[in-house]
XYZ file of C-alpha atoms in Angstrom:
659
model
C -12.521 -5.265 9.438
C -14.466 -8.035 11.130
C -14.987 -8.262 14.849
C -12.364 -10.205 16.796
C -15.022 -12.780 17.698
C -15.069 -13.717 14.031
C -11.596 -15.214 14.429
C -12.669 -17.981 16.802
C -11.412 -21.246 15.310
C -13.756 -23.184 13.105
C -14.012 -26.667 14.541
C -15.141 -30.004 13.301
C -15.697 -33.183 15.249
C -12.840 -35.542 14.565
C -14.730 -38.529 15.934
C -18.522 -38.193 16.234
C -19.800 -39.609 19.543
C -20.869 -43.220 19.367
C -24.524 -43.923 20.048
C -23.517 -46.372 22.776
C -21.731 -43.613 24.666
C -24.659 -41.225 24.466
C -27.095 -43.856 25.670
C -24.815 -45.189 28.385
C -26.812 -46.171 31.521
C -24.064 -44.750 33.744
C -25.486 -41.850 35.781
C -23.895 -38.431 35.406
C -22.520 -37.190 38.712
C -23.103 -33.710 40.156
C -19.896 -31.726 39.727
C -18.978 -33.386 36.425
C -17.033 -31.050 34.155
C -18.286 -29.954 30.741
C -16.847 -28.017 27.832
C -19.027 -26.506 25.117
C -18.468 -24.424 21.998
C -20.793 -21.451 21.413
C -20.925 -19.884 17.968
C -19.255 -16.448 17.768
C -18.040 -16.753 21.394
C -15.777 -19.795 21.496
C -15.227 -22.481 24.118
C -16.535 -22.296 27.692
C -15.919 -24.668 30.580
C -18.490 -25.430 33.221
C -19.837 -28.017 35.635
C -23.081 -29.821 36.452
C -24.643 -28.189 39.535
C -28.091 -29.809 39.953
C -30.327 -32.552 38.606
C -34.121 -32.421 38.413
C -35.918 -35.755 38.899
C -39.159 -34.212 37.667
C -37.797 -33.110 34.288
C -34.791 -35.490 34.216
C -32.671 -32.502 33.132
C -29.366 -31.140 34.403
C -28.430 -27.546 35.207
C -24.953 -26.524 33.986
C -23.146 -23.371 35.151
C -20.353 -22.042 32.890
C -17.216 -20.164 33.926
C -18.706 -16.775 32.964
C -21.683 -17.311 35.299
C -24.267 -18.221 32.660
C -26.404 -21.308 33.211
C -28.075 -23.729 30.825
C -30.573 -26.579 31.286
C -29.683 -29.693 29.287
C -31.165 -33.130 28.830
C -29.165 -36.229 29.682
C -28.391 -36.885 26.015
C -27.277 -33.309 25.335
C -25.122 -33.237 28.450
C -23.249 -36.423 27.565
C -22.110 -34.777 24.321
C -20.157 -32.090 26.149
C -18.776 -34.028 29.152
C -15.035 -33.681 29.737
C -13.072 -36.951 30.009
C -12.405 -38.275 33.503
C -12.320 -41.649 35.205
C -15.996 -42.364 34.608
C -16.953 -40.517 31.426
C -15.932 -40.861 27.769
C -14.086 -38.091 25.929
C -15.282 -36.300 22.841
C -12.543 -34.134 21.306
C -13.175 -31.318 18.818
C -10.209 -30.790 16.486
C -9.581 -27.595 14.450
C -9.549 -27.976 10.686
C -6.011 -28.083 9.235
C -4.288 -27.014 12.448
C -2.331 -28.445 15.376
C -3.884 -27.565 18.685
C -3.562 -28.960 22.194
C -6.632 -29.384 24.306
C -6.756 -26.785 27.067
C -6.969 -27.452 30.801
C -8.037 -31.099 30.892
C -8.872 -32.394 34.351
C -5.860 -34.667 34.669
C -3.200 -36.411 32.679
C -0.049 -35.377 30.848
C -0.085 -34.318 27.221
C 2.530 -34.369 24.493
C 2.567 -33.858 20.742
C 4.612 -35.383 17.963
C 4.438 -34.564 14.270
C 1.307 -36.616 13.653
C -0.534 -37.293 16.945
C -1.755 -35.754 20.184
C -1.174 -38.089 23.160
C -3.111 -37.733 26.440
C -2.006 -39.947 29.275
C -4.790 -41.005 31.688
C -4.746 -43.033 34.892
C -6.992 -45.902 36.023
C -9.209 -46.287 33.027
C -10.318 -49.396 31.159
C -12.122 -47.765 28.259
C -11.817 -49.784 25.079
C -10.400 -46.856 23.050
C -7.401 -46.525 25.384
C -4.176 -48.492 25.346
C -3.469 -49.616 28.898
C 0.120 -49.075 30.089
C 0.417 -50.373 33.626
C -1.748 -48.208 35.845
C -2.041 -45.529 33.127
C -3.474 -45.360 29.637
C -2.799 -43.101 26.661
C -5.405 -41.685 24.306
C -3.925 -41.062 20.859
C -5.615 -38.569 18.511
C -4.385 -38.130 14.912
C -3.631 -34.535 13.825
C -4.404 -33.376 10.303
C -1.221 -32.317 8.471
C -1.195 -28.576 7.613
C -1.309 -27.766 3.923
C 0.673 -25.094 2.050
C -2.185 -22.597 1.960
C -2.495 -22.645 5.750
C -1.467 -19.350 7.266
C -0.101 -18.758 10.760
C -2.316 -21.009 12.863
C -3.447 -23.178 9.982
C -6.381 -20.868 9.337
C -5.202 -18.983 6.238
C -6.491 -18.379 2.749
C -9.339 -20.680 1.629
C -8.144 -23.873 3.301
C -11.298 -24.131 5.384
C -13.707 -21.782 3.546
C -13.691 -19.389 6.498
C -14.126 -15.786 5.266
C -12.040 -14.216 8.013
C -9.072 -16.382 7.023
C -8.566 -14.615 3.697
C -6.833 -11.555 5.094
C -5.783 -11.976 8.715
C -5.359 -15.714 9.064
C -6.685 -16.077 12.605
C -4.312 -13.457 13.975
C -6.613 -13.144 16.954
C -5.495 -16.596 18.139
C -1.811 -15.805 18.473
C -2.086 -14.697 22.079
C -4.211 -17.650 23.193
C -2.122 -20.160 25.179
C -3.925 -23.199 23.798
C -2.366 -22.620 20.377
C 1.057 -23.881 21.266
C 2.548 -25.249 18.101
C 2.389 -24.391 14.417
C 4.601 -24.467 11.348
C 5.320 -20.878 10.201
C 7.138 -19.839 7.046
C 9.153 -16.635 6.588
C 6.320 -14.596 5.078
C 4.021 -15.444 7.976
C 6.691 -14.483 10.522
C 7.112 -11.141 8.764
C 3.356 -10.577 8.874
C 3.292 -11.256 12.601
C 6.134 -8.801 13.247
C 4.499 -6.118 11.121
C 0.960 -6.486 12.443
C 0.488 -7.738 16.015
C -2.905 -9.316 16.626
C -5.532 -7.868 18.914
C -4.729 -8.232 22.583
C -1.113 -9.209 21.842
C 1.043 -6.306 23.128
C 4.813 -6.683 23.035
C 6.034 -3.233 24.075
C 6.211 -1.467 27.408
C 2.829 -0.077 28.454
C 3.940 3.570 28.489
C 5.311 3.286 24.942
C 1.761 3.138 23.571
C 0.987 6.700 24.740
C 0.338 8.836 21.663
C -0.492 5.859 19.430
C -3.527 5.944 17.143
C -6.470 3.703 18.078
C -9.939 2.984 16.702
C -13.031 1.397 18.224
C -16.462 0.351 16.985
C -19.427 1.709 18.925
C -23.195 2.049 18.451
C -24.636 1.577 14.977
C -21.320 0.052 13.810
C -19.657 3.465 13.642
C -15.882 3.629 13.927
C -14.260 6.286 16.106
C -10.561 7.208 16.060
C -8.495 8.631 18.879
C -5.117 8.566 20.601
C -3.745 6.942 23.744
C -3.406 9.754 26.260
C -2.237 8.105 29.482
C -0.992 4.777 30.847
C -1.792 3.504 34.353
C 0.114 0.385 35.364
C -1.354 -2.424 37.440
C 0.906 -1.494 40.380
C -0.694 1.941 40.820
C -4.139 1.204 39.437
C -6.866 0.486 41.977
C -8.276 -2.243 39.729
C -4.950 -4.057 39.683
C -4.702 -4.200 35.865
C -2.926 -2.155 33.220
C -5.191 0.561 31.795
C -4.724 2.976 28.909
C -6.793 6.191 28.730
C -7.927 7.030 25.189
C -9.279 10.372 24.002
C -11.373 10.154 20.830
C -11.572 12.892 18.208
C -15.048 13.886 19.383
C -13.661 14.608 22.867
C -14.903 11.486 24.673
C -12.550 9.469 26.886
C -12.374 5.763 27.701
C -10.099 3.410 29.656
C -8.998 0.257 27.794
C -7.480 -2.918 29.169
C -4.705 -4.845 27.457
C -6.917 -6.873 25.139
C -9.091 -3.898 24.176
C -6.038 -1.770 23.440
C -4.609 -4.492 21.211
C -7.832 -4.630 19.215
C -7.989 -0.815 19.009
C -4.401 -0.610 17.727
C -5.146 -3.201 15.059
C -8.274 -1.377 13.888
C -6.333 1.866 13.550
C -3.766 0.464 11.140
C -3.998 2.070 7.660
C -5.826 0.138 4.961
C -4.115 -0.660 1.683
C -5.957 1.287 -1.006
C -7.068 -0.301 -4.266
C -6.382 1.070 -7.755
C -9.049 3.768 -7.476
C -7.752 4.789 -4.054
C -4.218 5.138 -5.430
C -5.601 7.240 -8.289
C -7.316 9.465 -5.712
C -3.981 9.933 -3.935
C -2.440 11.157 -7.209
C -5.505 13.356 -7.772
C -5.017 15.047 -4.379
C -1.309 15.531 -5.028
C -2.045 17.132 -8.400
C -4.601 19.541 -6.897
C -2.208 20.771 -4.227
C 0.611 21.058 -6.784
C -1.547 23.343 -8.928
C -2.447 25.428 -5.888
C 1.230 25.870 -5.007
C 2.005 27.032 -8.538
C -0.844 29.554 -8.434
C 0.147 30.877 -4.993
C 3.917 30.290 -4.623
C 4.387 32.799 -1.792
C 1.540 31.354 0.251
C 2.795 27.849 -0.486
C 6.252 28.658 0.808
C 4.789 30.153 3.977
C 1.847 27.823 4.704
C 3.005 24.358 3.579
C 5.536 21.953 5.055
C 7.661 22.074 1.873
C 7.980 23.978 -1.383
C 9.733 21.266 -3.373
C 6.703 20.567 -5.536
C 6.736 24.134 -6.851
C 10.185 23.574 -8.337
C 9.473 20.067 -9.607
C 6.318 21.028 -11.480
C 3.375 18.758 -12.335
C 3.818 15.084 -11.530
C 2.744 13.226 -14.681
C 1.882 9.790 -13.356
C 0.564 6.916 -15.444
C -1.769 6.003 -12.538
C -3.664 9.247 -12.962
C -5.083 11.013 -16.053
C -3.104 14.246 -15.701
C -4.105 15.220 -19.262
C -7.765 15.384 -18.247
C -6.973 17.203 -15.001
C -4.857 19.809 -16.830
C -7.898 20.820 -18.921
C -10.011 21.840 -15.912
C -9.765 24.249 -13.013
C -7.844 22.478 -10.282
C -6.318 23.532 -7.024
C -6.316 22.787 -3.269
C -7.056 19.666 -1.291
C -8.126 21.520 1.851
C -11.712 22.751 2.098
C -10.933 26.242 3.385
C -8.695 26.946 0.354
C -11.639 26.590 -2.039
C -11.869 29.799 -4.085
C -15.659 29.560 -4.335
C -15.953 29.438 -0.540
C -13.590 32.389 -0.129
C -15.439 34.382 -2.766
C -18.823 33.678 -1.162
C -17.453 34.782 2.214
C -16.540 38.129 0.680
C -20.024 38.508 -0.771
C -21.669 37.850 2.613
C -19.417 40.398 4.293
C -20.335 42.943 1.600
C -24.103 42.403 1.882
C -24.340 41.931 5.654
C -21.356 43.890 6.940
C -21.133 46.546 4.239
C -17.597 45.803 2.983
C -15.218 42.966 2.120
C -13.112 43.750 5.177
C -16.013 43.673 7.623
C -15.063 41.727 10.767
C -17.753 39.095 11.531
C -16.384 38.637 15.067
C -17.888 42.054 15.870
C -21.284 41.353 14.320
C -24.517 41.402 16.254
C -26.774 38.372 16.628
C -29.011 39.744 13.855
C -26.077 39.963 11.433
C -24.950 36.438 12.289
C -28.476 35.198 11.549
C -28.367 36.968 8.169
C -25.112 35.220 7.262
C -26.665 31.831 8.140
C -29.668 32.509 5.883
C -27.359 33.459 2.989
C -25.320 30.298 3.513
C -28.463 28.152 3.292
C -29.802 30.049 0.269
C -26.583 29.387 -1.649
C -27.387 25.663 -1.478
C -30.958 26.006 -2.799
C -29.962 26.199 -6.464
C -31.500 29.636 -7.199
C -29.882 31.623 -9.996
C -28.704 34.929 -8.464
C -29.227 36.837 -11.725
C -32.935 36.008 -11.477
C -33.171 36.790 -7.758
C -31.633 40.191 -8.407
C -34.690 41.232 -10.446
C -36.943 40.775 -7.404
C -35.198 43.437 -5.307
C -34.484 46.975 -6.555
C -32.022 47.677 -3.739
C -29.765 44.867 -5.004
C -28.820 46.646 -8.236
C -25.411 47.730 -6.940
C -24.563 44.417 -5.278
C -22.133 41.961 -6.889
C -23.988 39.133 -8.581
C -22.775 36.472 -6.103
C -24.158 38.549 -3.213
C -27.724 38.491 -4.553
C -29.232 36.028 -2.058
C -31.862 36.758 0.618
C -30.393 37.364 4.061
C -33.439 38.411 6.127
C -36.853 36.923 6.846
C -38.489 39.913 5.100
C -36.537 39.134 1.929
C -37.600 35.487 2.198
C -41.258 36.626 2.380
C -40.838 38.698 -0.785
C -39.139 35.776 -2.531
C -41.998 33.455 -1.516
C -44.590 35.824 -3.027
C -42.598 36.050 -6.278
C -42.271 32.267 -6.480
C -46.035 31.829 -6.095
C -46.634 34.303 -8.948
C -44.107 32.582 -11.223
C -45.557 29.163 -10.410
C -48.871 30.272 -12.003
C -47.211 31.322 -15.292
C -47.606 29.097 -18.319
C -44.113 30.009 -19.478
C -41.682 30.071 -16.599
C -38.141 31.478 -16.522
C -35.236 29.242 -15.599
C -35.119 29.960 -11.884
C -32.759 27.253 -10.718
C -29.426 25.759 -11.682
C -29.130 22.299 -13.206
C -31.722 19.740 -12.144
C -33.569 21.974 -9.663
C -36.228 23.175 -12.124
C -39.071 20.973 -10.877
C -38.183 20.565 -7.214
C -37.097 24.148 -6.526
C -40.662 25.377 -5.954
C -40.861 23.215 -2.816
C -39.126 26.107 -1.054
C -42.442 27.993 -1.140
C -43.737 25.768 1.656
C -40.424 25.667 3.499
C -39.963 29.461 3.638
C -43.358 29.850 5.327
C -41.967 27.944 8.333
C -38.904 30.181 8.731
C -39.947 32.170 11.803
C -37.893 34.581 13.969
C -38.127 32.173 16.911
C -36.870 29.222 14.846
C -34.052 31.281 13.333
C -32.820 32.448 16.736
C -33.098 28.936 18.186
C -31.077 27.324 15.372
C -28.333 29.967 15.324
C -28.013 29.786 19.114
C -27.608 25.996 18.954
C -25.013 26.330 16.187
C -22.982 28.787 18.234
C -23.188 26.673 21.412
C -22.400 23.359 19.641
C -19.508 21.343 21.086
C -18.731 19.492 17.842
C -18.973 20.088 14.112
C -21.564 17.333 13.813
C -23.759 18.971 16.471
C -23.655 22.267 14.565
C -24.652 20.490 11.338
C -27.559 18.806 13.135
C -28.713 22.177 14.466
C -28.970 23.603 10.927
C -31.113 20.639 9.907
C -33.901 21.972 12.120
C -34.708 24.345 9.276
C -37.382 22.773 7.023
C -35.996 21.420 3.757
C -32.361 21.355 4.934
C -30.669 17.942 4.842
C -27.330 16.779 6.222
C -25.330 17.531 3.079
C -26.818 21.017 2.543
C -26.320 21.832 6.232
C -22.679 20.685 6.203
C -21.802 22.621 3.038
C -23.592 25.754 4.260
C -21.685 25.587 7.518
C -18.408 25.249 5.594
C -19.220 28.381 3.559
C -20.157 30.318 6.710
C -17.264 29.230 8.940
C -14.482 28.967 6.341
C -15.688 31.680 3.967
C -17.314 34.366 6.116
C -15.410 33.827 9.384
C -12.240 32.504 7.686
C -11.988 29.952 10.532
C -11.567 32.689 13.134
C -13.034 32.587 16.597
C -16.487 34.030 17.115
C -18.970 31.726 15.427
C -18.601 28.863 17.924
C -18.425 29.321 21.692
C -16.298 26.156 21.937
C -14.135 26.967 18.938
C -11.248 24.578 19.652
C -13.530 21.576 20.291
C -15.524 22.172 17.101
C -12.402 22.595 14.955
C -10.873 19.416 16.400
C -14.044 17.417 15.690
C -13.995 18.460 12.010
C -11.331 15.814 11.512
C -13.939 13.135 12.203
C -17.332 14.553 11.195
C -18.987 15.879 8.043
C -22.002 15.425 5.792
C -21.304 13.254 2.744
C -22.850 14.186 -0.595
C -23.841 11.842 -3.444
C -20.639 12.433 -5.432
C -18.288 11.506 -2.580
C -20.448 8.472 -1.780
C -19.972 7.174 -5.330
C -16.218 7.701 -5.020
C -16.044 5.898 -1.683
C -17.968 2.942 -3.105
C -15.225 2.502 -5.704
C -12.393 2.898 -3.209
C -13.963 0.690 -0.498
C -16.587 -1.447 -2.283
C -17.063 -3.787 0.700
C -17.671 -1.112 3.372
C -21.361 -0.288 3.625
C -21.101 2.587 6.124
C -19.631 5.457 4.100
C -18.853 7.500 7.206
C -16.567 4.662 8.279
C -15.112 4.485 4.770
C -14.300 8.202 4.832
C -12.564 7.888 8.209
C -10.543 4.873 7.067
C -9.529 6.806 3.943
C -8.372 9.699 6.120
C -6.184 7.328 8.139
C -4.799 5.564 5.053
C -4.150 8.348 2.533
C -0.811 9.283 4.100
C 0.506 5.741 3.660
C -0.616 5.836 0.011
C 1.408 9.025 -0.551
C 4.494 7.342 0.884
C 4.059 4.112 -1.103
C 3.610 6.064 -4.344
C 6.580 8.328 -3.639
C 4.413 11.474 -3.627
C 5.854 14.379 -1.668
C 2.469 15.733 -0.649
C 2.603 19.414 0.416
C 0.717 19.280 3.706
C -0.317 22.583 5.235
C 1.025 23.707 8.610
C -1.251 23.973 11.610
C -1.203 26.901 14.047
C 1.759 25.312 15.856
C 3.761 24.841 12.686
C 3.168 21.087 12.657
C 1.899 18.965 9.773
C -1.861 19.413 9.318
C -3.516 16.171 8.262
C -6.526 16.407 5.971
C -9.825 16.102 7.820
C -12.994 14.312 6.766
C -14.348 17.721 5.709
C -11.332 18.218 3.417
C -11.514 14.743 1.892
C -15.274 14.939 1.293
C -14.675 18.142 -0.668
C -12.001 16.548 -2.880
C -13.989 13.319 -3.324
C -16.786 15.384 -4.877
C -14.451 16.644 -7.617
C -12.840 13.220 -7.908
C -16.240 11.743 -8.749
C -16.657 14.281 -11.566
C -13.162 13.441 -12.754
C -14.010 9.716 -12.858
C -17.257 10.384 -14.764
C -15.443 12.609 -17.277
C -12.730 10.016 -17.715
C -15.275 7.279 -18.358
C -17.405 9.352 -20.740
C -14.550 10.637 -22.889
C -12.227 7.669 -22.903
C -8.554 7.942 -23.770
C -9.292 9.178 -27.288
C -11.625 11.945 -26.131
C -9.151 13.044 -23.443
C -6.370 13.301 -26.056
C -8.614 15.484 -28.253
C -9.434 17.733 -25.305
C -5.791 17.980 -24.235
C -4.608 18.839 -27.754
C -7.133 21.697 -28.020
C -6.211 23.251 -24.687
C -2.503 23.062 -25.470
C -2.715 24.968 -28.769
C -1.077 28.366 -28.067
C -3.921 30.512 -29.441
C -6.649 28.409 -27.834
C -4.799 28.418 -24.515
C -4.453 32.189 -24.663
C -8.089 32.942 -25.431
C -10.116 30.243 -23.663
C -10.236 29.953 -19.849
C -10.173 26.535 -18.235
C -13.658 25.102 -17.555
C -14.731 23.523 -14.306
C -14.625 19.738 -14.028
C -18.430 19.908 -13.791
C -18.583 21.052 -17.417
C -16.256 18.336 -18.672
C -18.343 15.473 -17.257
C -21.196 16.401 -19.618
C -19.278 15.482 -22.791
C -18.404 12.252 -24.524
C -15.722 11.382 -27.047
C -17.740 12.349 -30.133
C -18.799 15.755 -28.748
C -15.498 16.981 -27.281
C -14.106 18.529 -30.463
C -17.316 20.438 -31.303
C -17.578 21.718 -27.724
C -13.989 23.003 -27.801
C -14.619 24.851 -31.090
C -17.798 26.385 -29.712
C -15.984 27.461 -26.562
C -13.227 29.074 -28.618
C -15.747 31.074 -30.653
C -17.385 32.233 -27.425
C -14.209 33.654 -25.913
C -12.057 34.557 -28.920
C -13.564 38.057 -29.061
C -12.594 38.735 -25.461
C -8.972 39.822 -25.699
C -8.409 39.421 -21.955
C -9.803 35.893 -22.029
C -11.996 36.650 -19.024
C -15.600 35.769 -18.275
C -17.977 38.723 -18.114
C -19.774 38.097 -14.819
C -22.113 41.092 -15.172
C -25.822 40.199 -15.493
C -27.123 40.293 -19.056
C -30.615 41.270 -20.265
C -31.682 37.828 -21.447
C -35.205 36.622 -22.102
C -35.801 35.339 -18.543
C -35.036 38.730 -17.011
C -37.218 40.556 -19.533
C -40.069 38.154 -18.814
C -39.824 38.773 -15.065
C -39.627 42.547 -15.473
C -42.638 42.480 -17.787
């Protein structure tokens, strides 16, 4: 959304000043009134205060206190009409507008002209009527595409007119007359412009607001308190706003109007609507997998009885062929499973209570959380440590500085081999060895410093920044590691953060955004460059999309039993999977998706073959789907339980390392 200054009216000169007027020998008097238009700021009135004989220039002071030095010729262009000076009138394009606060004279408007009645003037452009004269200015007739104040659509090639139609001008008294149709009146009633408040001041308490601050970042909050002009020491109405990061600010009437307008939900495009259906599908699947939890933890259990919502705006066939479930980050099964593994390795059992851990044990959990994001294959790491033989595979990550030293030595040895084992997942094969240099900088002092800053952080973003003090750890890796530690190991309980409530509240507004979610946000909001802003706007708008699409989204309950909105952390998590869904959909096409769906709905195939992750589906195109399904069936058809054997196998890489 553009700044409100962008809605200043675009003006053109109806009658360019005549050369004879500019070069008039008549001397400009001190105290003469001026009126000048400044780009991006609008019109300002002022007066001539001094004249310099040395430079033959005039000093003008404007109503806001600013001054400007102008030559005689420049000054004559902005002089306001009076008994001794000519009048130059700017007229808005395709709009009817009265001139504001002229020095003297009555004004009136008919359908086609603006009439200004002046006294005691003999200028040739005026029609003398007794002791008075009337200046008549033609007004351009509004056209059909004009919106609200004649500023709509493309009637004047002004970019801000396309969507809001100069809504910022509605509260300005100089716009006194305009032809409005029914659709425009409805728009005005639905969306008041900035600074145009129609309700009682106290009625805005609790309303959502948004403001733009440094680096063009948008911050959301709520009106917390209203102080009327009668009891306020400043003598004006003030509204106290608390933002989601805990900061407070007092807003005046105009600022509150702008903040209310910014906070209004955006209308999502086709991809955004598809994402809304994607979220609804994920939570529906989760409710079907955990019906008892759904009945207890969600606001409704209607979706469980209705079953899967098969919408034409969403490829439910593709989604049904992959593991799906949950739209909230803490419900992620991988995060919960990793939390169990950390409690086993650090605390000794799955039921170990991290709130009773020592500082050393908390540091170990942080190291494991970071190591999970490095891309190391745990089945390979297990071969480096004999005391890990009885650990579950997912728990085979270093958790102490001594284990990191051993891992560094092993990596240096492997780096010298001509034939190397596959140490890392996916695309980490070449860049994974950079951790050799990073691990050397992991010192006890640094570890204690970082963990202390994480625990004392006041916001989620501050805790993420603290983790980035480790070498090699970026914003995305830090944010995901912190999610695994807080939501998986601690299960969102108190103990990790000293200011638990403040950090949890700030999660609604702060997170690290990975490459997948960034690609998704670009498709949902292609014109918004700042993806943090895009994510926040999506958070504020997704609820309206559910309502418009008739989706009964099963929101979770918060600790007070109230509806728990999805946070930026939750949406970033789902946007990652949504990106993989979009890639899979594009690669396979409708024909490939039908082939995939038919395979997974054959009774024998469905019984034997487990659902793959959406990550696996994005690797295949239409021509390779059928062969991949047959290969997958052969892989699992011998396993009568249809389960994946997660035990480590003696493959070539392990034998090479042991040798």
